[in-house]
Every structure is written in C-alpha cells, then in structure tokens.
PDB file of C-alpha atoms in Angstrom:
ATOM      1  CA  MET W   1     -14.560 -62.250 -71.143  1.00  0.00           C
ATOM      2  CA  LYS W   2     -15.291 -58.621 -71.895  1.00  0.00           C
ATOM      3  CA  LYS W   3     -16.882 -58.230 -68.478  1.00  0.00           C
ATOM      4  CA  SER W   4     -13.821 -59.609 -66.693  1.00  0.00           C
ATOM      5  CA  VAL W   5     -11.528 -57.322 -68.705  1.00  0.00           C
ATOM      6  CA  LEU W   6     -13.759 -54.361 -67.863  1.00  0.00           C
ATOM      7  CA  LYS W   7     -13.776 -55.353 -64.177  1.00  0.00           C
ATOM      8  CA  ILE W   8      -9.991 -55.653 -64.155  1.00  0.00           C
ATOM      9  CA  GLY W   9      -9.689 -52.306 -65.943  1.00  0.00           C
ATOM     10  CA  LEU W  10     -12.086 -50.633 -63.517  1.00  0.00           C
ATOM     11  CA  PHE W  11     -10.298 -52.187 -60.551  1.00  0.00           C
ATOM     12  CA  SER W  12      -6.910 -51.005 -61.823  1.00  0.00           C
ATOM     13  CA  MET W  13      -8.247 -47.468 -62.298  1.00  0.00           C
ATOM     14  CA  VAL W  14      -9.613 -47.403 -58.733  1.00  0.00           C
ATOM     15  CA  LEU W  15      -6.313 -48.768 -57.410  1.00  0.00           C
ATOM     16  CA  LEU W  16      -4.376 -46.197 -59.430  1.00  0.00           C
ATOM     17  CA  GLY W  17      -6.629 -43.448 -58.070  1.00  0.00           C
ATOM     18  CA  ILE W  18      -6.038 -44.571 -54.476  1.00  0.00           C
ATOM     19  CA  VAL W  19      -2.259 -44.754 -54.983  1.00  0.00           C
ATOM     20  CA  SER W  20      -2.328 -41.385 -56.729  1.00  0.00           C
ATOM     21  CA  CYS W  21      -4.212 -39.801 -53.807  1.00  0.00           C
ATOM     22  CA  LYS W  22      -1.684 -41.220 -51.341  1.00  0.00           C
ATOM     23  CA  ASN W  23       1.169 -39.789 -53.412  1.00  0.00           C
ATOM     24  CA  LYS W  24      -0.554 -36.395 -53.560  1.00  0.00           C
ATOM     25  CA  GLU W  25      -1.003 -36.415 -49.781  1.00  0.00           C
ATOM     26  CA  LYS W  26       2.645 -37.327 -49.325  1.00  0.00           C
ATOM     27  CA  GLU W  27       3.766 -34.630 -51.777  1.00  0.00           C
ATOM     28  CA  LEU W  28       1.575 -32.048 -50.047  1.00  0.00           C
ATOM     29  CA  ALA W  29       2.988 -33.023 -46.654  1.00  0.00           C
ATOM     30  CA  GLU W  30       6.554 -32.814 -47.974  1.00  0.00           C
ATOM     31  CA  GLN W  31       5.795 -29.416 -49.507  1.00  0.00           C
ATOM     32  CA  ARG W  32       4.337 -28.066 -46.236  1.00  0.00           C
ATOM     33  CA  ILE W  33       7.283 -29.376 -44.220  1.00  0.00           C
ATOM     34  CA  THR W  34       9.754 -27.906 -46.706  1.00  0.00           C
ATOM     35  CA  GLU W  35       7.971 -24.530 -46.495  1.00  0.00           C
ATOM     36  CA  LEU W  36       8.228 -24.665 -42.695  1.00  0.00           C
ATOM     37  CA  GLU W  37      11.940 -25.555 -42.800  1.00  0.00           C
ATOM     38  CA  ILE W  38      12.708 -22.808 -45.319  1.00  0.00           C
ATOM     39  CA  TYR W  39      10.754 -20.274 -43.253  1.00  0.00           C
ATOM     40  CA  VAL W  40      12.642 -21.109 -40.055  1.00  0.00           C
ATOM     41  CA  ASP W  41      15.991 -21.041 -41.870  1.00  0.00           C
ATOM     42  CA  SER W  42      15.146 -17.660 -43.384  1.00  0.00           C
ATOM     43  CA  LEU W  43      14.414 -16.320 -39.899  1.00  0.00           C
ATOM     44  CA  LYS W  44      17.868 -17.367 -38.751  1.00  0.00           C
ATOM     45  CA  ALA W  45      19.382 -15.356 -41.604  1.00  0.00           C
ATOM     46  CA  ALA W  46      17.281 -12.250 -40.917  1.00  0.00           C
ATOM     47  CA  ASN W  47      18.411  -9.110 -39.104  1.00  0.00           C
ATOM     48  CA  ALA W  48      17.806  -9.228 -35.329  1.00  0.00           C
ATOM     49  CA  ASP W  49      16.228  -5.764 -35.283  1.00  0.00           C
ATOM     50  CA  GLU W  50      13.779  -6.746 -38.032  1.00  0.00           C
ATOM     51  CA  LEU W  51      12.897  -9.921 -36.169  1.00  0.00           C
ATOM     52  CA  GLU W  52      12.245  -8.005 -32.982  1.00  0.00           C
ATOM     53  CA  ALA W  53      10.163  -5.367 -34.734  1.00  0.00           C
ATOM     54  CA  ASN W  54       7.992  -7.913 -36.577  1.00  0.00           C
ATOM     55  CA  TRP W  55       7.911 -10.704 -33.995  1.00  0.00           C
ATOM     56  CA  ASP W  56       4.113 -10.877 -33.654  1.00  0.00           C
ATOM     57  CA  LYS W  57       3.653 -11.402 -37.408  1.00  0.00           C
ATOM     58  CA  ILE W  58       6.537 -13.894 -37.481  1.00  0.00           C
ATOM     59  CA  GLN W  59       4.963 -15.905 -34.672  1.00  0.00           C
ATOM     60  CA  MET W  60       1.574 -15.961 -36.423  1.00  0.00           C
ATOM     61  CA  ASP W  61       3.194 -17.082 -39.698  1.00  0.00           C
ATOM     62  CA  PHE W  62       5.172 -19.812 -37.940  1.00  0.00           C
ATOM     63  CA  ASP W  63       2.102 -21.081 -36.096  1.00  0.00           C
ATOM     64  CA  ARG W  64       0.151 -21.202 -39.363  1.00  0.00           C
ATOM     65  CA  LYS W  65       2.916 -23.023 -41.271  1.00  0.00           C
ATOM     66  CA  ASN W  66       3.481 -25.436 -38.376  1.00  0.00           C
ATOM     67  CA  SER W  67      -0.235 -26.176 -38.201  1.00  0.00           C
ATOM     68  CA  GLU W  68      -0.434 -26.730 -41.961  1.00  0.00           C
ATOM     69  CA  ALA W  69       2.516 -29.119 -41.858  1.00  0.00           C
ATOM     70  CA  SER W  70       1.062 -31.036 -38.918  1.00  0.00           C
ATOM     71  CA  ASP W  71      -2.345 -31.282 -40.588  1.00  0.00           C
ATOM     72  CA  ALA W  72      -0.778 -32.496 -43.834  1.00  0.00           C
ATOM     73  CA  ILE W  73       0.865 -35.518 -42.189  1.00  0.00           C
ATOM     74  CA  THR W  74      -2.250 -36.833 -40.441  1.00  0.00           C
ATOM     75  CA  ASN W  75      -3.273 -39.190 -43.276  1.00  0.00           C
ATOM     76  CA  LEU W  76       0.182 -40.565 -44.041  1.00  0.00           C
ATOM     77  CA  ASP W  77       1.407 -44.056 -43.183  1.00  0.00           C
ATOM     78  CA  ASN W  78       3.145 -44.448 -39.803  1.00  0.00           C
ATOM     79  CA  GLU W  79       6.717 -44.614 -41.112  1.00  0.00           C
ATOM     80  CA  THR W  80       6.359 -41.488 -43.229  1.00  0.00           C
ATOM     81  CA  LYS W  81       4.386 -39.737 -40.494  1.00  0.00           C
ATOM     82  CA  THR W  82       7.161 -40.416 -37.949  1.00  0.00           C
ATOM     83  CA  SER W  83       9.948 -39.094 -40.160  1.00  0.00           C
ATOM     84  CA  SER W  84       7.846 -36.081 -41.133  1.00  0.00           C
ATOM     85  CA  GLN W  85       7.011 -35.348 -37.487  1.00  0.00           C
ATOM     86  CA  GLU W  86      10.733 -35.441 -36.661  1.00  0.00           C
ATOM     87  CA  LYS W  87      11.347 -32.788 -39.328  1.00  0.00           C
ATOM     88  CA  ILE W  88       8.542 -30.648 -37.923  1.00  0.00           C
ATOM     89  CA  ASN W  89       9.926 -31.066 -34.392  1.00  0.00           C
ATOM     90  CA  SER W  90      13.396 -30.098 -35.597  1.00  0.00           C
ATOM     91  CA  SER W  91      12.055 -26.919 -37.180  1.00  0.00           C
ATOM     92  CA  THR W  92      10.051 -26.143 -34.052  1.00  0.00           C
ATOM     93  CA  THR W  93      13.166 -26.551 -31.905  1.00  0.00           C
ATOM     94  CA  LYS W  94      15.134 -24.188 -34.157  1.00  0.00           C
ATOM     95  CA  TYR W  95      12.285 -21.680 -33.989  1.00  0.00           C
ATOM     96  CA  ASP W  96      12.072 -21.925 -30.187  1.00  0.00           C
ATOM     97  CA  GLU W  97      15.826 -21.296 -29.878  1.00  0.00           C
ATOM     98  CA  LEU W  98      15.490 -18.245 -32.115  1.00  0.00           C
ATOM     99  CA  LYS W  99      12.483 -17.045 -30.133  1.00  0.00           C
ATOM    100  CA  VAL W 100      14.409 -17.241 -26.857  1.00  0.00           C
ATOM    101  CA  SER W 101      17.301 -15.330 -28.397  1.00  0.00           C
ATOM    102  CA  VAL W 102      15.114 -12.572 -29.849  1.00  0.00           C
ATOM    103  CA  THR W 103      13.023 -12.129 -26.712  1.00  0.00           C
ATOM    104  CA  ALA W 104      16.130 -12.046 -24.515  1.00  0.00           C
ATOM    105  CA  LYS W 105      17.683  -9.342 -26.693  1.00  0.00           C
ATOM    106  CA  ALA W 106      14.423  -7.394 -26.580  1.00  0.00           C
ATOM    107  CA  GLU W 107      14.407  -7.544 -22.773  1.00  0.00           C
ATOM    108  CA  VAL W 108      17.997  -6.322 -22.606  1.00  0.00           C
ATOM    109  CA  LYS W 109      17.196  -3.436 -24.953  1.00  0.00           C
ATOM    110  CA  LYS W 110      14.160  -2.570 -22.868  1.00  0.00           C
ATOM    111  CA  GLU W 111      16.231  -2.522 -19.675  1.00  0.00           C
ATOM    112  CA  LEU W 112      18.927  -0.429 -21.334  1.00  0.00           C
ATOM    113  CA  ALA W 113      16.344   2.017 -22.617  1.00  0.00           C
ATOM    114  CA  LEU W 114      14.925   2.337 -19.131  1.00  0.00           C
ATOM    115  CA  THR W 115      18.402   2.810 -17.703  1.00  0.00           C
ATOM    116  CA  GLU W 116      19.168   5.485 -20.298  1.00  0.00           C
ATOM    117  CA  HIS W 117      15.867   7.187 -19.501  1.00  0.00           C
ATOM    118  CA  GLN W 118      16.685   7.118 -15.803  1.00  0.00           C
ATOM    119  CA  PHE W 119      20.145   8.530 -16.497  1.00  0.00           C
ATOM    120  CA  TRP W 120      18.766  11.514 -18.381  1.00  0.00           C
ATOM    121  CA  LEU W 121      16.131  12.009 -15.727  1.00  0.00           C
ATOM    122  CA  PHE W 122      18.846  12.199 -13.065  1.00  0.00           C
ATOM    123  CA  VAL W 123      20.866  14.587 -15.221  1.00  0.00           C
ATOM    124  CA  TYR W 124      17.830  16.819 -15.602  1.00  0.00           C
ATOM    125  CA  LEU W 125      16.999  16.655 -11.901  1.00  0.00           C
ATOM    126  CA  GLY W 126      20.642  17.319 -11.060  1.00  0.00           C
ATOM    127  CA  LYS W 127      20.603  20.381 -13.280  1.00  0.00           C
ATOM    128  CA  ILE W 128      17.447  21.667 -11.595  1.00  0.00           C
ATOM    129  CA  PHE W 129      18.902  20.943  -8.157  1.00  0.00           C
ATOM    130  CA  ARG W 130      22.143  22.707  -9.091  1.00  0.00           C
ATOM    131  CA  GLU W 131      20.242  25.773 -10.319  1.00  0.00           C
ATOM    132  CA  GLU W 132      18.141  25.837  -7.147  1.00  0.00           C
ATOM    133  CA  TYR W 133      21.280  25.404  -5.027  1.00  0.00           C
ATOM    134  CA  ILE W 134      22.972  28.305  -6.802  1.00  0.00           C
ATOM    135  CA  LEU W 135      19.903  30.497  -6.269  1.00  0.00           C
ATOM    136  CA  VAL W 136      19.743  29.597  -2.591  1.00  0.00           C
ATOM    137  CA  GLU W 137      23.483  30.143  -2.200  1.00  0.00           C
ATOM    138  CA  GLU W 138      23.288  33.563  -3.847  1.00  0.00           C
ATOM    139  CA  GLU W 139      20.340  34.493  -1.639  1.00  0.00           C
ATOM    140  CA  PHE W 140      22.316  33.396   1.436  1.00  0.00           C
ATOM    141  CA  LYS W 141      25.344  35.456   0.388  1.00  0.00           C
ATOM    142  CA  LYS W 142      23.144  38.500  -0.158  1.00  0.00           C
ATOM    143  CA  GLU W 143      21.596  38.138   3.266  1.00  0.00           C
ATOM    144  CA  LYS W 144      25.011  37.687   4.817  1.00  0.00           C
ATOM    145  CA  ARG W 145      26.309  40.838   3.113  1.00  0.00           C
ATOM    146  CA  ASN W 146      23.191  42.755   4.101  1.00  0.00           C
ATOM    147  CA  SER W 147      23.557  41.635   7.680  1.00  0.00           C
ATOM    148  CA  LYS W 148      27.225  42.730   7.729  1.00  0.00           C
ATOM    149  CA  ASN W 149      26.332  46.050   6.174  1.00  0.00           C
ATOM    150  CA  SER W 150      23.497  46.639   8.615  1.00  0.00           C
ATOM    151  CA  LYS W 151      25.747  46.002  11.667  1.00  0.00           C
ATOM    152  CA  PRO W 152      27.726  49.133  12.534  1.00  0.00           C
TER     153      PRO W 152
END
C-alpha cells in the first residue's frame, strides 16, 4: 500500500513538473511576444528624426526581439503556437510599414539636401561667373576707350 501511494505521489509530482514546464514556456512566449508588441508600438510613438538617426540600432533590436519571440513559441502546442505566430506577424507588419515610412522620408531628405547643395553651388558659380563677366566687361570698355583715344 505504501509503495502504491509513493508511486502515485511520484507520478503526480512528475506530471505537475511537466505541466509546470509547459506553463513556464507559455508564459515566456507570451512575455517575449508582449515585449515585441510594446517595442513596435513605442516606435510608432517616437519622433521621426530620432527613428531615422537610430535606424540601424532599431533594426537590430527588432530583429533580436522578433527572433526571441519566434524561438519562444517553438515548443508550444499548435493552437497556442498559431495564435502567437499571428501576433508576431502582426507586429512584423506594423514594423515593416514603419520601416517603409522612415526610409522613404530619409530618401526625400537626402534628395532635398542634394538639391539644396546644388542650389548653393549654382549660386556660388553664378557669383563667380558674374564677377568674371564684370571684369571682362570692364576690360573691354577700357580697350574700347583706349582705342577711341588712340584714333585721332
């Protein structure tokens, strides 16, 4: 009798340990997914200039969090894994939309900066050309006056 009670007790402890591990895996997966969702939402609330300036670090952080979330769901049951993967995909979609927006704005700024640079280059070249034109014009007028003065 004692042996059967001990066997049942041992069996229940093993079963409790297995269930406990499954719950810990599920909690870890939920935590990783929540961290990913919060991170993506915080990016949406951030300043566009800050995002652009720190985009490389942001991308590395997102890739790490996305990888951690994906790794955490590998040992879950199919139903939980499917719902968790949908959450990860949703966060990835939000991130991709933000990425397109930030990179597009960066390209526009780059083009505008180049255009502004070209503008000031033309202004500078125009100023040099104007100064050279004035010098040539003055030289021409001098020669014209000298030629009139030299003709009797």
